[in-house]
Coordinates of C-alpha atoms in Angstrom, one line a residue:
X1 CA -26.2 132.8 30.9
X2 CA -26.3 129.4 31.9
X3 CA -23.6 127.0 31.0
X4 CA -23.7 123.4 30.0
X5 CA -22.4 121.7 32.4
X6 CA -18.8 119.7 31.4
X7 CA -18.0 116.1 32.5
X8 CA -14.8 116.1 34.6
X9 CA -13.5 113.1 31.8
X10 CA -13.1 114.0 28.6
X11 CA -13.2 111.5 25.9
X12 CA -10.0 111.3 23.7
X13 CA -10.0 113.8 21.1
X14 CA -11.2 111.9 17.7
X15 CA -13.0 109.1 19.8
X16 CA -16.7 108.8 19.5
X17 CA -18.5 107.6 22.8
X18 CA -20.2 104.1 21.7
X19 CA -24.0 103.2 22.2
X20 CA -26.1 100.6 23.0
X21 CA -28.6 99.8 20.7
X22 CA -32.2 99.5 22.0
X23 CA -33.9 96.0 22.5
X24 CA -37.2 95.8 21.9
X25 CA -39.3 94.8 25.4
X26 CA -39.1 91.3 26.0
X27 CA -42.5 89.4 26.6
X28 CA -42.4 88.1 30.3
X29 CA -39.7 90.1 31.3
X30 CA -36.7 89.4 32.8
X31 CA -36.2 85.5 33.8
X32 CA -39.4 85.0 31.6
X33 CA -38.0 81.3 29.7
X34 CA -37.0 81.5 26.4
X35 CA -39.0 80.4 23.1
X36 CA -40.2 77.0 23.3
X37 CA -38.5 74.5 20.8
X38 CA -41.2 72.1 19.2
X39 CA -42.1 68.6 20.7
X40 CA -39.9 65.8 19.5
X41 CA -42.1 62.6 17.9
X42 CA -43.0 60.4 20.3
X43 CA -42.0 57.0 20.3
X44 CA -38.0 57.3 18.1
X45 CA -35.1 56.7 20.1
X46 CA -31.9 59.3 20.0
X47 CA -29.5 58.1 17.1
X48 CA -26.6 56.6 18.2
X49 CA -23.5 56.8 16.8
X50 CA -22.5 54.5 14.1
X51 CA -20.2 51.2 14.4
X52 CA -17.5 50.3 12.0
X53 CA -18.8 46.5 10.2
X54 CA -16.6 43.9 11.5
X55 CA -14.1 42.6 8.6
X56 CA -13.7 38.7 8.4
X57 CA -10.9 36.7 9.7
X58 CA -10.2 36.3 5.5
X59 CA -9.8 39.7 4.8
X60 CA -7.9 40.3 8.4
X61 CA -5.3 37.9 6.8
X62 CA -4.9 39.6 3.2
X63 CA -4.2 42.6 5.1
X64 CA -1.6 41.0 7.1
X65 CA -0.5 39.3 4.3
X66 CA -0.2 42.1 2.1
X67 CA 1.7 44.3 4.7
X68 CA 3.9 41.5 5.6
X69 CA 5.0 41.5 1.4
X70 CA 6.1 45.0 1.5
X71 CA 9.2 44.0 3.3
X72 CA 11.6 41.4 2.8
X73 CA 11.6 38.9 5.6
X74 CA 7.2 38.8 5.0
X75 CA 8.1 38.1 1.5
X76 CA 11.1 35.4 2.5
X77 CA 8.4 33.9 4.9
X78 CA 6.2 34.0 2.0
X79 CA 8.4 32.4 -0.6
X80 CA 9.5 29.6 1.9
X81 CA 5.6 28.4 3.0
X82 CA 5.3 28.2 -1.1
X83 CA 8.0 26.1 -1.7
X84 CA 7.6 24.1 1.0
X85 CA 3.6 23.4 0.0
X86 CA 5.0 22.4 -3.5
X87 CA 7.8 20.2 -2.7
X88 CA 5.0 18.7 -0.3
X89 CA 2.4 18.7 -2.5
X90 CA 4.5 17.0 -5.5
X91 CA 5.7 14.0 -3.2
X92 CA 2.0 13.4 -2.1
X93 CA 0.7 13.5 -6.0
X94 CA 3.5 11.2 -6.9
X95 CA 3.1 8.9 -4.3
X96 CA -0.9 8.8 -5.1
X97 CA -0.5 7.8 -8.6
X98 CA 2.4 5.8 -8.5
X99 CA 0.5 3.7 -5.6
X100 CA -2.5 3.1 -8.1
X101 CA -0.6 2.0 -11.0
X102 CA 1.5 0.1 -8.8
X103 CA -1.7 -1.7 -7.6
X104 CA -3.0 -2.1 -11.2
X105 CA 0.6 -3.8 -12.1
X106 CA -0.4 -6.1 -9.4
X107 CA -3.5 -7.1 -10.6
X108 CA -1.7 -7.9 -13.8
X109 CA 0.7 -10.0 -12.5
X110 CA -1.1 -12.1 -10.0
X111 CA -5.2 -11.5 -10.1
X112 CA -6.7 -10.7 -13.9
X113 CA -3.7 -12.5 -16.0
X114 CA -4.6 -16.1 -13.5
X115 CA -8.3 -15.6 -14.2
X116 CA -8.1 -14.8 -17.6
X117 CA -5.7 -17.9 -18.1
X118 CA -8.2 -19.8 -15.5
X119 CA -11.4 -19.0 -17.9
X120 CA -9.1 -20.3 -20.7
X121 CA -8.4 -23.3 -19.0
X122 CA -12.1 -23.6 -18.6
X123 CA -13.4 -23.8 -21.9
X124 CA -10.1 -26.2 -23.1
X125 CA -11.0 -28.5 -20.2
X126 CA -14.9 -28.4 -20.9
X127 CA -14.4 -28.8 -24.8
X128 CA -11.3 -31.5 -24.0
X129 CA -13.6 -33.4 -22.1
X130 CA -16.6 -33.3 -24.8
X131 CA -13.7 -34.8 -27.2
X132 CA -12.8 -37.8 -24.7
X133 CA -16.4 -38.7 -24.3
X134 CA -16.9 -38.8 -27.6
X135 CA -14.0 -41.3 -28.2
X136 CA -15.0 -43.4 -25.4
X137 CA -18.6 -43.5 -27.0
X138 CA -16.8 -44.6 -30.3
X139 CA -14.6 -47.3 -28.7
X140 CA -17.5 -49.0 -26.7
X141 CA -16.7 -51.5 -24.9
X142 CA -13.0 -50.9 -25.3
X143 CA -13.2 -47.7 -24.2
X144 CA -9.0 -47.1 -22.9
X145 CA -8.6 -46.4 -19.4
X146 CA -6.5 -43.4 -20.5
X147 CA -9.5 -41.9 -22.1
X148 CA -11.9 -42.6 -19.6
X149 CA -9.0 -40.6 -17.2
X150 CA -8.6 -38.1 -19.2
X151 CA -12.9 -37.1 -19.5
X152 CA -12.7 -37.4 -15.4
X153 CA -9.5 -35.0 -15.7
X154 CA -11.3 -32.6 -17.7
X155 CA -14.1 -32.5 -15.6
X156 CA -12.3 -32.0 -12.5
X157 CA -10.4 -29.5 -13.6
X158 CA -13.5 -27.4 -14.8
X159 CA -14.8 -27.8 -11.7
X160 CA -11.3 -26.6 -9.7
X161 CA -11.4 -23.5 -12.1
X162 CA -14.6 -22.5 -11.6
X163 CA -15.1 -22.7 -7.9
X164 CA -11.8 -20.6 -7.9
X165 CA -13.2 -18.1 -10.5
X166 CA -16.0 -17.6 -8.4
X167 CA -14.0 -17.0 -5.1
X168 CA -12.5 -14.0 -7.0
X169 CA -15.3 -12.6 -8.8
X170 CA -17.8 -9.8 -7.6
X171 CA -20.8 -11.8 -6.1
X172 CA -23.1 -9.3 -8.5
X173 CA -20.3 -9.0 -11.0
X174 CA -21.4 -10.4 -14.6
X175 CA -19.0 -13.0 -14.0
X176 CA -20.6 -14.5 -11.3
X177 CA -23.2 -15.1 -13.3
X178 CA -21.7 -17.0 -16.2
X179 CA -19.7 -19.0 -13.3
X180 CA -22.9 -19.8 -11.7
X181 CA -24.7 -21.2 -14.7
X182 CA -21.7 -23.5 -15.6
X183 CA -21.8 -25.4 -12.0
X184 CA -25.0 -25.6 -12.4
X185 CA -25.2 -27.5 -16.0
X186 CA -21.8 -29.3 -15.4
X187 CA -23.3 -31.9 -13.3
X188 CA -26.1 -32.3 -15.8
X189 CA -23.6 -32.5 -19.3
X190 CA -21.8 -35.2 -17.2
X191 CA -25.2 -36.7 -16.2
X192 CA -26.0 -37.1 -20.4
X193 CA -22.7 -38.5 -21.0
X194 CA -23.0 -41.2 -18.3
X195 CA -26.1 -42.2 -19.8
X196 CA -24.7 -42.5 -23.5
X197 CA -22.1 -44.8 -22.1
X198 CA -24.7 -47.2 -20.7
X199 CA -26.9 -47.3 -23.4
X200 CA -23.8 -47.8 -25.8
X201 CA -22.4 -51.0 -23.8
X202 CA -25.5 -52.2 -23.8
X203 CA -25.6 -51.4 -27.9
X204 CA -28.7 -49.4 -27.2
X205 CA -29.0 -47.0 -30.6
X206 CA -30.6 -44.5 -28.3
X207 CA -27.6 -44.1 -26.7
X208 CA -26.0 -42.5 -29.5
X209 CA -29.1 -39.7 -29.5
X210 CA -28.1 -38.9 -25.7
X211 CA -24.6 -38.0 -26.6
X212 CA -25.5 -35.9 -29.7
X213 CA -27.7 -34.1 -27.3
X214 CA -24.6 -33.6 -24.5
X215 CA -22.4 -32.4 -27.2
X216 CA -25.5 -30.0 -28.1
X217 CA -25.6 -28.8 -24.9
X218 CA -21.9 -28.2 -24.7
X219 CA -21.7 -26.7 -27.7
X220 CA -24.6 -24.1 -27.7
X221 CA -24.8 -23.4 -23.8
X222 CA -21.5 -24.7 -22.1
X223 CA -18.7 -23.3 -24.5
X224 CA -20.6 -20.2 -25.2
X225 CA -20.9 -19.1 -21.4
X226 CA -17.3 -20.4 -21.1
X227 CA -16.3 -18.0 -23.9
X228 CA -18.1 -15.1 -22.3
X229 CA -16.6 -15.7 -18.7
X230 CA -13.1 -15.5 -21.1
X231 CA -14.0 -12.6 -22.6
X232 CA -14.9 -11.0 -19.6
X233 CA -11.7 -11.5 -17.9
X234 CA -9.7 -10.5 -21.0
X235 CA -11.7 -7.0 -20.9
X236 CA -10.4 -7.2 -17.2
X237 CA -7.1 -7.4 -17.9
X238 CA -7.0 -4.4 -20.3
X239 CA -8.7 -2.3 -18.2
X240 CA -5.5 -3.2 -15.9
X241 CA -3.3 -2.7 -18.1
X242 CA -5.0 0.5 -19.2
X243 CA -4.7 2.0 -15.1
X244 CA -1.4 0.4 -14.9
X245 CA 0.2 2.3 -18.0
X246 CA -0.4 5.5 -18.7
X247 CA 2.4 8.0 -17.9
X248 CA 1.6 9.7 -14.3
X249 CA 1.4 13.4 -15.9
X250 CA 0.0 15.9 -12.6
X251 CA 2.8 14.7 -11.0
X252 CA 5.7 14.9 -13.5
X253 CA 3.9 18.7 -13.9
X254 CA 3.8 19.6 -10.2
X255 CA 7.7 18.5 -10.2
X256 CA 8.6 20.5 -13.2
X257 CA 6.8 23.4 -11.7
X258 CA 8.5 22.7 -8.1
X259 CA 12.2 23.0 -9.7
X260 CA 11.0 26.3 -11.6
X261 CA 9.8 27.8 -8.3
X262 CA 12.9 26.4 -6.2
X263 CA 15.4 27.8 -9.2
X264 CA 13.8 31.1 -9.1
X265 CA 14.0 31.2 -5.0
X266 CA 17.5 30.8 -5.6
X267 CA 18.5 33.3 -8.7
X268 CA 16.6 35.6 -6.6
X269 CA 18.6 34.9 -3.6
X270 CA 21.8 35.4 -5.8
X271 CA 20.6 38.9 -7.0
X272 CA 20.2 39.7 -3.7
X273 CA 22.8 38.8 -1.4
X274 CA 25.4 37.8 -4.2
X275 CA 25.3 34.3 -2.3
X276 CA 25.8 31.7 -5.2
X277 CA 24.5 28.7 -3.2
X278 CA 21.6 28.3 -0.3
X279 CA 22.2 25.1 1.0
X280 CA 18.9 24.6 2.2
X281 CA 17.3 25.6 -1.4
X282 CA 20.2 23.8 -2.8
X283 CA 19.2 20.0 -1.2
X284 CA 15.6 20.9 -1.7
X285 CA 16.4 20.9 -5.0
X286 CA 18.1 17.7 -5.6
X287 CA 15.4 16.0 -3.8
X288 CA 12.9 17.3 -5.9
X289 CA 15.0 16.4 -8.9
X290 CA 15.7 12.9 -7.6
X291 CA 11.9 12.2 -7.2
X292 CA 11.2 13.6 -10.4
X293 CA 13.8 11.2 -12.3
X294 CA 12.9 8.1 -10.2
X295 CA 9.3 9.1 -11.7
X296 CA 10.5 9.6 -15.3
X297 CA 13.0 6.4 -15.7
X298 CA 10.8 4.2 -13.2
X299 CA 7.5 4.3 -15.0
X300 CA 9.1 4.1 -18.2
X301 CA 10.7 1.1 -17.1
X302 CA 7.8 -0.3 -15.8
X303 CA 5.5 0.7 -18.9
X304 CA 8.1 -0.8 -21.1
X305 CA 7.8 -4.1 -19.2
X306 CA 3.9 -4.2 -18.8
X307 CA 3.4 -3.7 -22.2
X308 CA 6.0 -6.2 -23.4
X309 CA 4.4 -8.5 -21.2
X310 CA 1.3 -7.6 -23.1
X311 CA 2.6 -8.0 -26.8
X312 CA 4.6 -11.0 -26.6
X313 CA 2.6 -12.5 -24.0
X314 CA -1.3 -12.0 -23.5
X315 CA -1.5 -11.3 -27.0
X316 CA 0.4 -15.0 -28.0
X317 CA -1.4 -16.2 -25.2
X318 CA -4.8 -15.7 -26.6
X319 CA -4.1 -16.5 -30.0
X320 CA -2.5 -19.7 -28.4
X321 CA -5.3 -20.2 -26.4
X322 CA -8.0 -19.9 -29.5
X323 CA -5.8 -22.3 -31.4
X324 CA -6.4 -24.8 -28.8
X325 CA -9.6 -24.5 -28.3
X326 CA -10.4 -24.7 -32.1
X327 CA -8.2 -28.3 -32.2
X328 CA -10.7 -29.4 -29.6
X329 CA -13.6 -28.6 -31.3
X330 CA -12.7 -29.5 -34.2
X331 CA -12.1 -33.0 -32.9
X332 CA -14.7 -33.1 -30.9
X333 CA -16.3 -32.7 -34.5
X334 CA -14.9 -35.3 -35.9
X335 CA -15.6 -38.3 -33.8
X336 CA -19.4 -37.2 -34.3
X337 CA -19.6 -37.4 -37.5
X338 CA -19.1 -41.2 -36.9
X339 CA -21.5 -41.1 -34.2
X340 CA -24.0 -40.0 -36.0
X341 CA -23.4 -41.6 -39.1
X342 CA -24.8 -38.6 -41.4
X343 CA -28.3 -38.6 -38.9
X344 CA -27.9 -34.8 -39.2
X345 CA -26.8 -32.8 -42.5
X346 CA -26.9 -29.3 -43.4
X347 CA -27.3 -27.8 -46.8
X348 CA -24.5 -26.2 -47.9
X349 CA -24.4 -24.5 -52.1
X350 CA -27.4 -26.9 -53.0
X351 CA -25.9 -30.1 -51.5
X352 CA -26.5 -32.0 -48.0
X353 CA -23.6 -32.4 -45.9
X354 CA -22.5 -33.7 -42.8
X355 CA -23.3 -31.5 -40.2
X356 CA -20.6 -32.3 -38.3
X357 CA -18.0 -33.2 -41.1
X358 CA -19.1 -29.2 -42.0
X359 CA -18.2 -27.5 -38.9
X360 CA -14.8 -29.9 -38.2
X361 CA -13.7 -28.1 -41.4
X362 CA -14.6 -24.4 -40.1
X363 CA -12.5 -25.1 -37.1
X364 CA -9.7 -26.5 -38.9
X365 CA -9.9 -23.2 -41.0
X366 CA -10.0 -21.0 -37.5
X367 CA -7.3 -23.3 -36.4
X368 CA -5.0 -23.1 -39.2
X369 CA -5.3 -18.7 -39.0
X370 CA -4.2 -19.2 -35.2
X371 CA -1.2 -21.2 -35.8
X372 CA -0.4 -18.6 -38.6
X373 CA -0.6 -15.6 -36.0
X374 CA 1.0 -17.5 -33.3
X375 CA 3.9 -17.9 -35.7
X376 CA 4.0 -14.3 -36.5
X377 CA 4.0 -13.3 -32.9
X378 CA 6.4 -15.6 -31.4
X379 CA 9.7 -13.8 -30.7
X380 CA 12.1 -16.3 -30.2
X381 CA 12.5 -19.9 -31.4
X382 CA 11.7 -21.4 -27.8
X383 CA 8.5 -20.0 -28.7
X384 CA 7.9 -20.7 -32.6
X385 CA 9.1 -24.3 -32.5
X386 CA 6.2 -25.7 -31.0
X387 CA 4.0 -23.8 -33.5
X388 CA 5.6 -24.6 -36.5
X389 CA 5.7 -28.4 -35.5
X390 CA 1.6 -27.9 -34.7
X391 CA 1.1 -26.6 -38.2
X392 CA 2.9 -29.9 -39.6
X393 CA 0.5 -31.6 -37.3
X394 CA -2.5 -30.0 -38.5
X395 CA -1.3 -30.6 -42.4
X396 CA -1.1 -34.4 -41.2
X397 CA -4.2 -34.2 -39.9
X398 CA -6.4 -33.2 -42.5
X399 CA -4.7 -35.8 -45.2
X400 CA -5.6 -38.2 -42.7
X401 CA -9.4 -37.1 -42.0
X402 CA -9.4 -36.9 -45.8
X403 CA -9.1 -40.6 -45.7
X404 CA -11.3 -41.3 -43.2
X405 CA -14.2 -39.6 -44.6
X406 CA -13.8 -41.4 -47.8
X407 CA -13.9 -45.0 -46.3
X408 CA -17.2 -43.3 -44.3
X409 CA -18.6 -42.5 -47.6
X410 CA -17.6 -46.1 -49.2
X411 CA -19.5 -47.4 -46.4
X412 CA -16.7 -48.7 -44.6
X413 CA -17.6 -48.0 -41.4
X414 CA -14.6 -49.8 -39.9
X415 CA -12.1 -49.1 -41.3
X416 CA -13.1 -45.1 -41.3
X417 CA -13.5 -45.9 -37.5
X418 CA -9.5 -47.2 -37.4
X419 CA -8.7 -43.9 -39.4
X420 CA -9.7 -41.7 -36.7
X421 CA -9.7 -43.7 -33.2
X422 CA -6.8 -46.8 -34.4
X423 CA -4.0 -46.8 -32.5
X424 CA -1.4 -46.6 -35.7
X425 CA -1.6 -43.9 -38.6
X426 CA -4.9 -42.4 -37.0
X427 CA -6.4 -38.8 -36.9
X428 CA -6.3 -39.0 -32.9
X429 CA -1.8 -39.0 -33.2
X430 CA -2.3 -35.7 -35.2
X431 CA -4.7 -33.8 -32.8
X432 CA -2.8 -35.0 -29.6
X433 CA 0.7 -33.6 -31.3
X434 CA -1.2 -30.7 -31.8
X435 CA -2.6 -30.3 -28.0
X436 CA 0.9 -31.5 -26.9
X437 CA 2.8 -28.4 -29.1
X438 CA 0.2 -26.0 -28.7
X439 CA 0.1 -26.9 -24.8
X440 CA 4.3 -26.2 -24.9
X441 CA 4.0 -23.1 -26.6
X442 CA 1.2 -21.8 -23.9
X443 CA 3.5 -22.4 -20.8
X444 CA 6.6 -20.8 -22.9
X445 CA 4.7 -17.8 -23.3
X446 CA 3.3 -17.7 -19.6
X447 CA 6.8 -17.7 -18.1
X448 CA 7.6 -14.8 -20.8
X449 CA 4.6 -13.3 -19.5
X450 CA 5.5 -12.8 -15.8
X451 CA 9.2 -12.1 -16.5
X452 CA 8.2 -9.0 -18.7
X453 CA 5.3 -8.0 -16.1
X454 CA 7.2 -8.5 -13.3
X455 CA 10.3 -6.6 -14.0
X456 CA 7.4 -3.9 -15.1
X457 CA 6.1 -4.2 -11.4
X458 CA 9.7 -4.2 -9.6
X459 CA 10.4 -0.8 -11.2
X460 CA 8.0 0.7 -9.6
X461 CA 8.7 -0.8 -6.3
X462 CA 9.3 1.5 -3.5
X463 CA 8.7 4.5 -5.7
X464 CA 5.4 5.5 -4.1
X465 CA 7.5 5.4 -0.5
X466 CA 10.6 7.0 -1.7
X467 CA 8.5 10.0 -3.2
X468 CA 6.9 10.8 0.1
X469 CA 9.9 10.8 1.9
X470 CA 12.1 12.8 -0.2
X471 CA 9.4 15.3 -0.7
X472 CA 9.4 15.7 3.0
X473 CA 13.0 16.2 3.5
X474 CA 12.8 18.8 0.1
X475 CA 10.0 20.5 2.1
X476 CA 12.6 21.2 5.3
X477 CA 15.3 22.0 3.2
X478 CA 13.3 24.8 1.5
X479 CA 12.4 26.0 5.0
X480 CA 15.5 25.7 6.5
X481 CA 17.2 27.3 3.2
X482 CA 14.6 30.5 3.7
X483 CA 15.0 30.6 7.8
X484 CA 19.0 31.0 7.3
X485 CA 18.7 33.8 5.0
X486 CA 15.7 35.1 7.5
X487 CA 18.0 35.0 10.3
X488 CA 19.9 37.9 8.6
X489 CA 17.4 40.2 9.6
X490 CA 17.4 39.6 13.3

C-alpha cells in the first residue's frame, strides 16, 4: 500500500498554508508596457501653481498699523503723531485766517476807507466848483479873485483824486470805468464854463445858455458817475469789513478739539502710570491754550475796534459826506435860478415853477435829514458841535433865500442879486458856515475813524506769527511728552 508521501516541515498545527490567487494571462507578456493613458490636448500648457495677489503699500500699512495698536508703545507712538498733527495743524489754520483778516483790516485802514473818502472828495470838489462858476458868472466883471481860486481849486483837486483813484483801481474793474469817463468830460465842463465867462464879460446873453448847459452836464453826467465811483468804493469797503470781521471759527474748533485730545493723552497717562503731570503734554498744553486765548481776546479786540470804526465813523462819515454834497447842490441851485431868470420852469400841482428854485428846495430837504442823522450819530460833543451850528446855518439860510426870491419875483433883480452873492446879510455867509461846519465835522470823524480801526488792526498784530510758532513748540512738546513715557519700555 502506498503511502503519501509527508513533507519533512510541518506547518504549525491550526495554520492554514496561504495561496496565491491566479492572474489572468497578461497580453504581451512579461515586459509587454502597460495600458496606454489617452493623449493630452494639444496646444495647453501644464498649470502652474498659483501666486498670492500682491497687497498695496496702503493696506501693508493698516496692517502694520493695526499690529503696532495692540501694544502699548505702537499705541503711544500713535497717540503722539496725532497730537502732534493737531497742535500743528491748529497753529497753521490760525495763522491762515488770522493773516487774511489781518490783510482785510489793512485794506480798511489805509486802501478802501482813502478811496472811498477820495470818491467823496470827488463829487464835493466837482459840485464845489459848479457852485463857484456859477457865482463868478453872476458877479461878471467883478468876479472876486477868491472865487475864481476856489473854481481852479476845485478843479485841481478833482483832477488829483482821480488820477489817484485810477492808480488803485483794477484796470477792468467797474471803477476804472467811471474814473475814465470823468477825465475825459472834465476838460470839456471846464471848456463850457470858460466860454460862459467870455460871453458874460462881453454881456453876451448867450453866455448865460453855455453855463446852463455846463451845469447840465454836471448835473446829469458828472455828479452821477461821481456818485457811482462813491458807491462803488463804499461797497468796497464793506466787503472789507465783511473779510475783516467775522470771528475765525475752524480755528477756534481745531483748538478746542486739540486741548480735548492733549487732556485725554494726559488722564490716560494718569490711569496708567499714576504720573499726575507729563511735562511734555503738560507745555503742549499751555501752548495750545495760549494760542487759543490770543485768538479769542485778540479778534475780539480787533472786531470791537473795526466795527466801532465803522459805526461812529464811516457811517458819520457818509451821512457827513451826503450833507455836504446836498449844501453844494443846493447852492449851486440857487445862483441859477438868477442866471436863468425863470428861462426854465417845471410844473409842479398845476403851477409853473422855477426849475431851479424847485430842486434848491429838494436839496435843502435832503440836507436838512443829513444834519438830523449826523446829530443822532455823533458820539461826542467834538463831533456834534459843528452839526448843530450847520443846522442853525441852514435855518439862516433858507429865511434868507426866502427873501431873495421875493425881491426876484418883485422884479428886483438887484437887489435879489445882493441877497444871494452881497458881501453883508447874503445867502453865500449861510452856505459857506455850512461847508466850513460840515467840513470840521468830516475831519473829526476821520481821526475817530483811524483811531478805532487802528487799534482794531494792532490787535491782531503779530497774532498770525505767534500762532505758528507756538503751535510748533506744542507740537515737540507732545512728542517729547510721548517719547519720555516711550522710553519706559526700552
Amino acid at each position: 500500500m502506498t503511502q503519501p508521501q509527508k513533507s519533512s516541515t510541518a506547518a504549525p498545527p491550526g495554520a492554514a498554508v496561504p495561496t496565491m490567487p491566479s492572474l489572468p494571462p497578461q497580453p504581451g507578456g512579461p515586459g509587454a508596457p502597460g495600458p496606454s493613458l489617452p493623449p493630452a490636448p494639444q496646444g495647453s500648457a501644464a498649470p502652474e501653481p498659483t501666486q498670492p495677489a500682491r497687497r498695496t503699500a496702503w493696506a501693508e500699512g493698516v496692517d502694520r498699523l493695526r499690529a503696532a495698536a495692540t501694544t502699548e508703545p505702537g499705541r503711544l507712538r500713535i497717540i503722539g503723531a496725532v497730537l502732534a498733527l493737531l497742535v500743528v495743524a491748529f497753529g497753521a489754520v490760525t495763522a491762515w485766517q488770522t493773516t487774511e483778516r489781518a490783510a482785510a483790516a489793512d485794506d480798511v485802514l489805509h486802501s478802501s476807507q482813502p478811496l472811498s473818502s477820495d470818491a467823496a472828495d470827488i463829487y464835493r470838489s466837482l459840485a464845489d466848483a459848479n457852485t463857484a462858476a456859477s457865482s463868478g458868472f453872476l458877479a461878471g466883471g467883478g468876479e472876486s479873485a477868491a472865487t475864481r481860486d476856489r473854481y481852479e481849486k476845485d478843479i485841481r483837486t478833482a483832477a488829483g483824486k482821480l488820477v489817484n483813484a485810477a492808480a488803485n483801481s483794477d484796470p477792468d474793474s467797474p471803477s476804472a470805468a467811471t474814473i475814465a469817463k470823468l477825465n475825459r468830460m472834465l476838460p470839456e465842463y471846464k471848456g463850457l464854463v470858460e466860454r460862459a465867462r467870455t460871453y458874460n464879460r462881453q454881456g453876451f446873453p448867450v453866455g448865460g445858455a453855455y453855463l446852463r448847459y455846463a451845469n447840465e452836464k454836471m448835473q446829469t453826467d458828472m455828479l452821477p458817475a461821481a456818485e457811482d465811483l462813491y458807491t462803488k468804493e463804499n461797497q468796497r469797503l464793506r466787503a472789507d469789513y465783511d473779510d475783516a470781521t467775522p470771528y475765525p471759527w475752524a480755528a477756534i474748533a481745531l483748538g478746542v478739539l486739540v486741548l480735548a485730545g492733549l487732556a485725554w493723552a494726559q488722564h490716560r497717562n494718569y490711569r496708567r502710570t499714576n504720573r499726575v503731570l507729563n511735562h511734555g503734554l503738560v507745555a503742549a498744553t499751555a501752548t495750545a491754550t495760549v494760542v487759543l486765548l490770543w485768538l479769542v481776546v485778540g479778534h475780539s479786540v480787533a472786531r470791537a475796534g473795526l466795527n466801532d470804526s465803522y459805526d461812529h465813523g464811516v457811517r458819520s462819515l457818509n451821512v457827513l459826506n451826503d450833507a455836504r454834497i446836498a449844501s453844494l447842490k443846493a447852492r449851486g441851485n440857487e445862483n441859477l435860478t438868477l442866471v436863468a431868470r425863470g428861462a426854465e420852469t417845471v410844473e409842479v400841482s398845476g403851477k409853473a415853477l422855477d426849475k431851479y428854485d424847485v430842486t434848491f428846495q429838494a436839496d435843502m430837504k435832503t440836507l436838512a435829514k443829513g444834519l438830523s442823522l449826523a446829530e443822532n450819530l455823533a458820539d461826542d460833543d467834538t463831533g456834534e458841535q459843528p452839526v448843530t451850528a450847520a443846522v442853525g446855518n441852514m435855518e439862516e439860510w433858507q429865511k434868507r433865500h426866502t427873501s431873495a426870491r421875493a425881491e426876484d419875483d418883485n422884479g428886483n433883480y438887484e437887489q435879489a442879486l445882493e441877497k444871494v452873492i452881497g458881501a453883508k446879510g447874503a445867502t453865500v455867509e449861510c452856505f459857506d458856515s455850512v461847508d466850513k461846519n460840515l467840513a470840521k465835522a468830516l475831519n473829526h470823524e476821520q481821526t475817530e475813524f483811524k483811531r478805532a480801526a487802528g487799534d482794531g488792526l494792532d490787535a491782531m498784530t503779530g497774532l498770525s506769527v505767534g500762532a505758528a510758532a507756538l503751535a510748533v513748540i506744542g507740537a515737540a512738546g507732545a512728542v517729547l511728552g510721548i517719547g519720555r513715557r516711550l522710553s519706559e519700555y526700552r
